[in-house]
mmCIF file of C-alpha atoms in Angstrom:
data_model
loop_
_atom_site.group_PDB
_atom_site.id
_atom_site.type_symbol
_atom_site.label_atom_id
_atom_site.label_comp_id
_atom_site.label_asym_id
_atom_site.label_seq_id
_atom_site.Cartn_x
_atom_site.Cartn_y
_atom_site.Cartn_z
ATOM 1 C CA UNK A 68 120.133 37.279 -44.009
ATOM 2 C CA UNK A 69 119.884 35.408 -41.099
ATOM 3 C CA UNK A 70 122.914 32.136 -40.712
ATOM 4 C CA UNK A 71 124.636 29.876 -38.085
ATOM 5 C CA UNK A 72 128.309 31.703 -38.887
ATOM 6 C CA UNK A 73 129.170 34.922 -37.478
ATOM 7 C CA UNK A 74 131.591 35.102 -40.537
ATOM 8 C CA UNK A 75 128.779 34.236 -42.619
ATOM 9 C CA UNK A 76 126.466 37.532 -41.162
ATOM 10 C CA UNK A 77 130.022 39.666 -41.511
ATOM 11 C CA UNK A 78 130.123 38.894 -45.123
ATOM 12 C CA UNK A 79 126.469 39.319 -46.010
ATOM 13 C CA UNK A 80 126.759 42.693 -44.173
ATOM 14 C CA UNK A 81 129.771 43.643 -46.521
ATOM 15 C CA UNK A 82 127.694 42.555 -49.359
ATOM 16 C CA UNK A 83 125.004 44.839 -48.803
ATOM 17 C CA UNK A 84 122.623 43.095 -46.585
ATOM 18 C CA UNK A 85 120.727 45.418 -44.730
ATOM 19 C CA UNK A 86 120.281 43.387 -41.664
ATOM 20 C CA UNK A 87 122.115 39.928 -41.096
ATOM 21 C CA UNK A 88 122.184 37.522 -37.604
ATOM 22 C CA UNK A 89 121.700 34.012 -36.079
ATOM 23 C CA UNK A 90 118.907 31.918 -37.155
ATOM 24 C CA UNK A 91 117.076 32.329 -33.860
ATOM 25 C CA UNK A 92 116.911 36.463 -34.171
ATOM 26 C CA UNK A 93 113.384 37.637 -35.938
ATOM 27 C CA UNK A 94 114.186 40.231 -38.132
ATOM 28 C CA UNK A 95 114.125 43.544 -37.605
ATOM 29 C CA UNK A 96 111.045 44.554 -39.658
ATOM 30 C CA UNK A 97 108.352 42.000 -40.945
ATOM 31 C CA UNK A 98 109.352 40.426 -44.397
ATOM 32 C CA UNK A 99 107.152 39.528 -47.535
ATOM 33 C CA UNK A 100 109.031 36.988 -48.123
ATOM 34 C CA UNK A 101 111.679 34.207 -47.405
ATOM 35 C CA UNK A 102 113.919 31.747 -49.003
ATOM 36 C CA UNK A 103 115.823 29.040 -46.957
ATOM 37 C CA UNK A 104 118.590 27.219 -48.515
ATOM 38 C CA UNK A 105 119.781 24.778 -45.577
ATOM 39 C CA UNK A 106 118.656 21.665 -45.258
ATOM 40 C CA UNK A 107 117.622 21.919 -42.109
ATOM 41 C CA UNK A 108 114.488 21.991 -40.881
ATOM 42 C CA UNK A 109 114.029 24.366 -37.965
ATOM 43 C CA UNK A 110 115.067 27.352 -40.098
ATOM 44 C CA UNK A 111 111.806 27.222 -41.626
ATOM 45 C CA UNK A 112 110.502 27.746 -38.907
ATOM 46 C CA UNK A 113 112.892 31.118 -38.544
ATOM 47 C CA UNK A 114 111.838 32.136 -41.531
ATOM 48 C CA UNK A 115 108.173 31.853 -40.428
ATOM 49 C CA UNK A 116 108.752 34.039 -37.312
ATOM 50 C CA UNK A 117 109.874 36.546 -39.545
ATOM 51 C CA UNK A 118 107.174 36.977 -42.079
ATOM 52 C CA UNK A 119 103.923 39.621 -42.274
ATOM 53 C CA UNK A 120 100.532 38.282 -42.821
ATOM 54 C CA UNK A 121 100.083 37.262 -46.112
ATOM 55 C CA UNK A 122 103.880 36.265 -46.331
ATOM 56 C CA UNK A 123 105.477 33.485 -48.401
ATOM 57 C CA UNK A 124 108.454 31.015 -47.269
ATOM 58 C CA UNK A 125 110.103 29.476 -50.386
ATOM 59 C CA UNK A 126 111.751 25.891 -49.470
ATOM 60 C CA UNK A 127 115.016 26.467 -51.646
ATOM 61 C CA UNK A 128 116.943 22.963 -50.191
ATOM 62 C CA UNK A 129 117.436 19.640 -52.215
ATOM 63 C CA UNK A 130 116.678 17.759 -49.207
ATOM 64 C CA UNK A 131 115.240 18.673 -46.316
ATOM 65 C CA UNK A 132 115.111 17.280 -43.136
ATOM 66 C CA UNK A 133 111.770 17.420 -40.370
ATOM 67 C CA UNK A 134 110.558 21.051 -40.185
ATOM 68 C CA UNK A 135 109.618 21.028 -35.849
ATOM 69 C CA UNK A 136 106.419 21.029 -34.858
ATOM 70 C CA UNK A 137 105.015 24.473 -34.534
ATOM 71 C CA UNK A 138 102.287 26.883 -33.151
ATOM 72 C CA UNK A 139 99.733 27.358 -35.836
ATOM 73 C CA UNK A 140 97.989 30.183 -34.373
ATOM 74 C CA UNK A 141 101.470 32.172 -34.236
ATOM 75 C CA UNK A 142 103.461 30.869 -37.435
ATOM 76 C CA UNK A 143 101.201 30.168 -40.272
ATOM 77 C CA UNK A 144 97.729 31.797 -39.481
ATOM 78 C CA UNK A 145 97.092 35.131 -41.408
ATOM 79 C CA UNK A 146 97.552 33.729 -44.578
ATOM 80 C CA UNK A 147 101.599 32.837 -44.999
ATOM 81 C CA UNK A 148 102.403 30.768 -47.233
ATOM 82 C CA UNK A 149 105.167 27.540 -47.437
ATOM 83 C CA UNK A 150 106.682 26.981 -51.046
ATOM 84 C CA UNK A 151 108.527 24.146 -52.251
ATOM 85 C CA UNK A 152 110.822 25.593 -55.213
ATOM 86 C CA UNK A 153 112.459 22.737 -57.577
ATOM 87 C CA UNK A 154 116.195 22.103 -57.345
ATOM 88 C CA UNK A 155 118.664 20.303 -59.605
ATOM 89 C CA UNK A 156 121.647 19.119 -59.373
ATOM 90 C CA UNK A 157 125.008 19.977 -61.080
ATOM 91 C CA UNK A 158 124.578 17.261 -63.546
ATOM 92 C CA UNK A 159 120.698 18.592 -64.131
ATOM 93 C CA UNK A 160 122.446 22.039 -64.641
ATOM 94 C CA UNK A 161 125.058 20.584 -67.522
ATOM 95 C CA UNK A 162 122.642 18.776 -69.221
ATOM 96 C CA UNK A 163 120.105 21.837 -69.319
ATOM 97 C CA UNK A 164 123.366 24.092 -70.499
ATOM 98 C CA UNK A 165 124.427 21.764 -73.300
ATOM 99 C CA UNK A 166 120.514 21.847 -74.486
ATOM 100 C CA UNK A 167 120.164 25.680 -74.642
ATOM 101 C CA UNK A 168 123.290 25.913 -75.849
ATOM 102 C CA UNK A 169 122.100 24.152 -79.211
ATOM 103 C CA UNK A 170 119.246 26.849 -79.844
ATOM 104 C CA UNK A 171 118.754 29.898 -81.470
ATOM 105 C CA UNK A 172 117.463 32.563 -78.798
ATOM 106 C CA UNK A 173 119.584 34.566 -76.677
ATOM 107 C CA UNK A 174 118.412 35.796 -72.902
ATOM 108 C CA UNK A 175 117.986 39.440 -72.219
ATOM 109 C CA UNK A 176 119.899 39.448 -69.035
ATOM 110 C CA UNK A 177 119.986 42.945 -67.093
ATOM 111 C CA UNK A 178 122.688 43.297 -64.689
ATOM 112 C CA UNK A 179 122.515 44.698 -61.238
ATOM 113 C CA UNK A 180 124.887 45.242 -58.383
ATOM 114 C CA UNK A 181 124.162 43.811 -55.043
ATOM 115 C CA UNK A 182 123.222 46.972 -53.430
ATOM 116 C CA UNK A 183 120.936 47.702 -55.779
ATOM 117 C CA UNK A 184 118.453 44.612 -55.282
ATOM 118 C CA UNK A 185 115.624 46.037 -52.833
ATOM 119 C CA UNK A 186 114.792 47.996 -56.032
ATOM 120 C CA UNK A 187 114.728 44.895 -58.076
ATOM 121 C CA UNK A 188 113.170 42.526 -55.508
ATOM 122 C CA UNK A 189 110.296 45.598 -55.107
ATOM 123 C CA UNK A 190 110.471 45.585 -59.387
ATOM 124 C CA UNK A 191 109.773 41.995 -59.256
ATOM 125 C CA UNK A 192 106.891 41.976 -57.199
ATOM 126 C CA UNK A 193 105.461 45.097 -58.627
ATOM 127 C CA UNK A 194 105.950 43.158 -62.137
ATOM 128 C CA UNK A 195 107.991 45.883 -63.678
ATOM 129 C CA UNK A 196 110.916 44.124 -64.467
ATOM 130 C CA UNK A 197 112.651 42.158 -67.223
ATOM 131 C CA UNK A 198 113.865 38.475 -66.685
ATOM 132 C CA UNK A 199 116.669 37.191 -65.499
ATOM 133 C CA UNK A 200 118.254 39.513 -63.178
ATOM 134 C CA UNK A 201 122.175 38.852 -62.622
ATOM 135 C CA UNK A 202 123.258 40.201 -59.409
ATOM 136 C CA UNK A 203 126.500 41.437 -59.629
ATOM 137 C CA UNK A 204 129.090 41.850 -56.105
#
């Protein structure tokens, strides 16, 4: 996990995380994959630095402001990939409660602690899993 706060890092590290530091560190090994949540452009452009060939950034903010200008050759070449993923908002959230709320089906939901999710991320991407995953602390 990489964030601004040291507290932030401390508490990801207590969580599980198997590496956490300032936006501006590359991870220590070459990710698959990223999500950003800030809204904040420039740490896309972390999350580039950190991916392998082939990788995938997922865009995870409401809004986000200018993503930098940025070396082609070095950040996006090899095949990575940027992702937009669709937000909503509390209200969105609610309303899309209320509605399921009013049918019949039930989710299967298979819980997980937190230090157990490198085996479900790998699960997920090796399609051997069941939807939704809840990750519990």
């Amino acid at each position: 996990m990489a964030t601004r706060e040291p507290d932030h890092q401390d508490l990801a590290r207590t969580q599980g995380a198997r590496w956490a530091g300032p936006l501006d560190e590359k991870t220590p090994e070459q990710l698959d994959a990223a999500i950003t949540f800030a809204p904040v452009g420039n740490v896309v452009i972390s999350a580039l630095r950190s991916l392998s060939k082939g990788g995938v950034v997922a865009i995870n903010a409401v809004h986000l402001d200018r993503i930098p200008s940025f070396d082609y050759d070095t950040l996006l070449w090899g095949e990575r990939q940027l992702r937009s993923v669709a937000n909503l908002t509390r209200r969105d959230a609610a309303e899309y409660l209320q509605l399921v709320a009013n049918l019949s089906w039930r989710p299967k939901v298979t819980p997980c602690r937190l230090d157990e999710i490198n085996r479900v991320l790998l699960d997920i991407r090796e399609s051997r899993f069941t939807l939704p995953y809840v990750v519990i602390p």
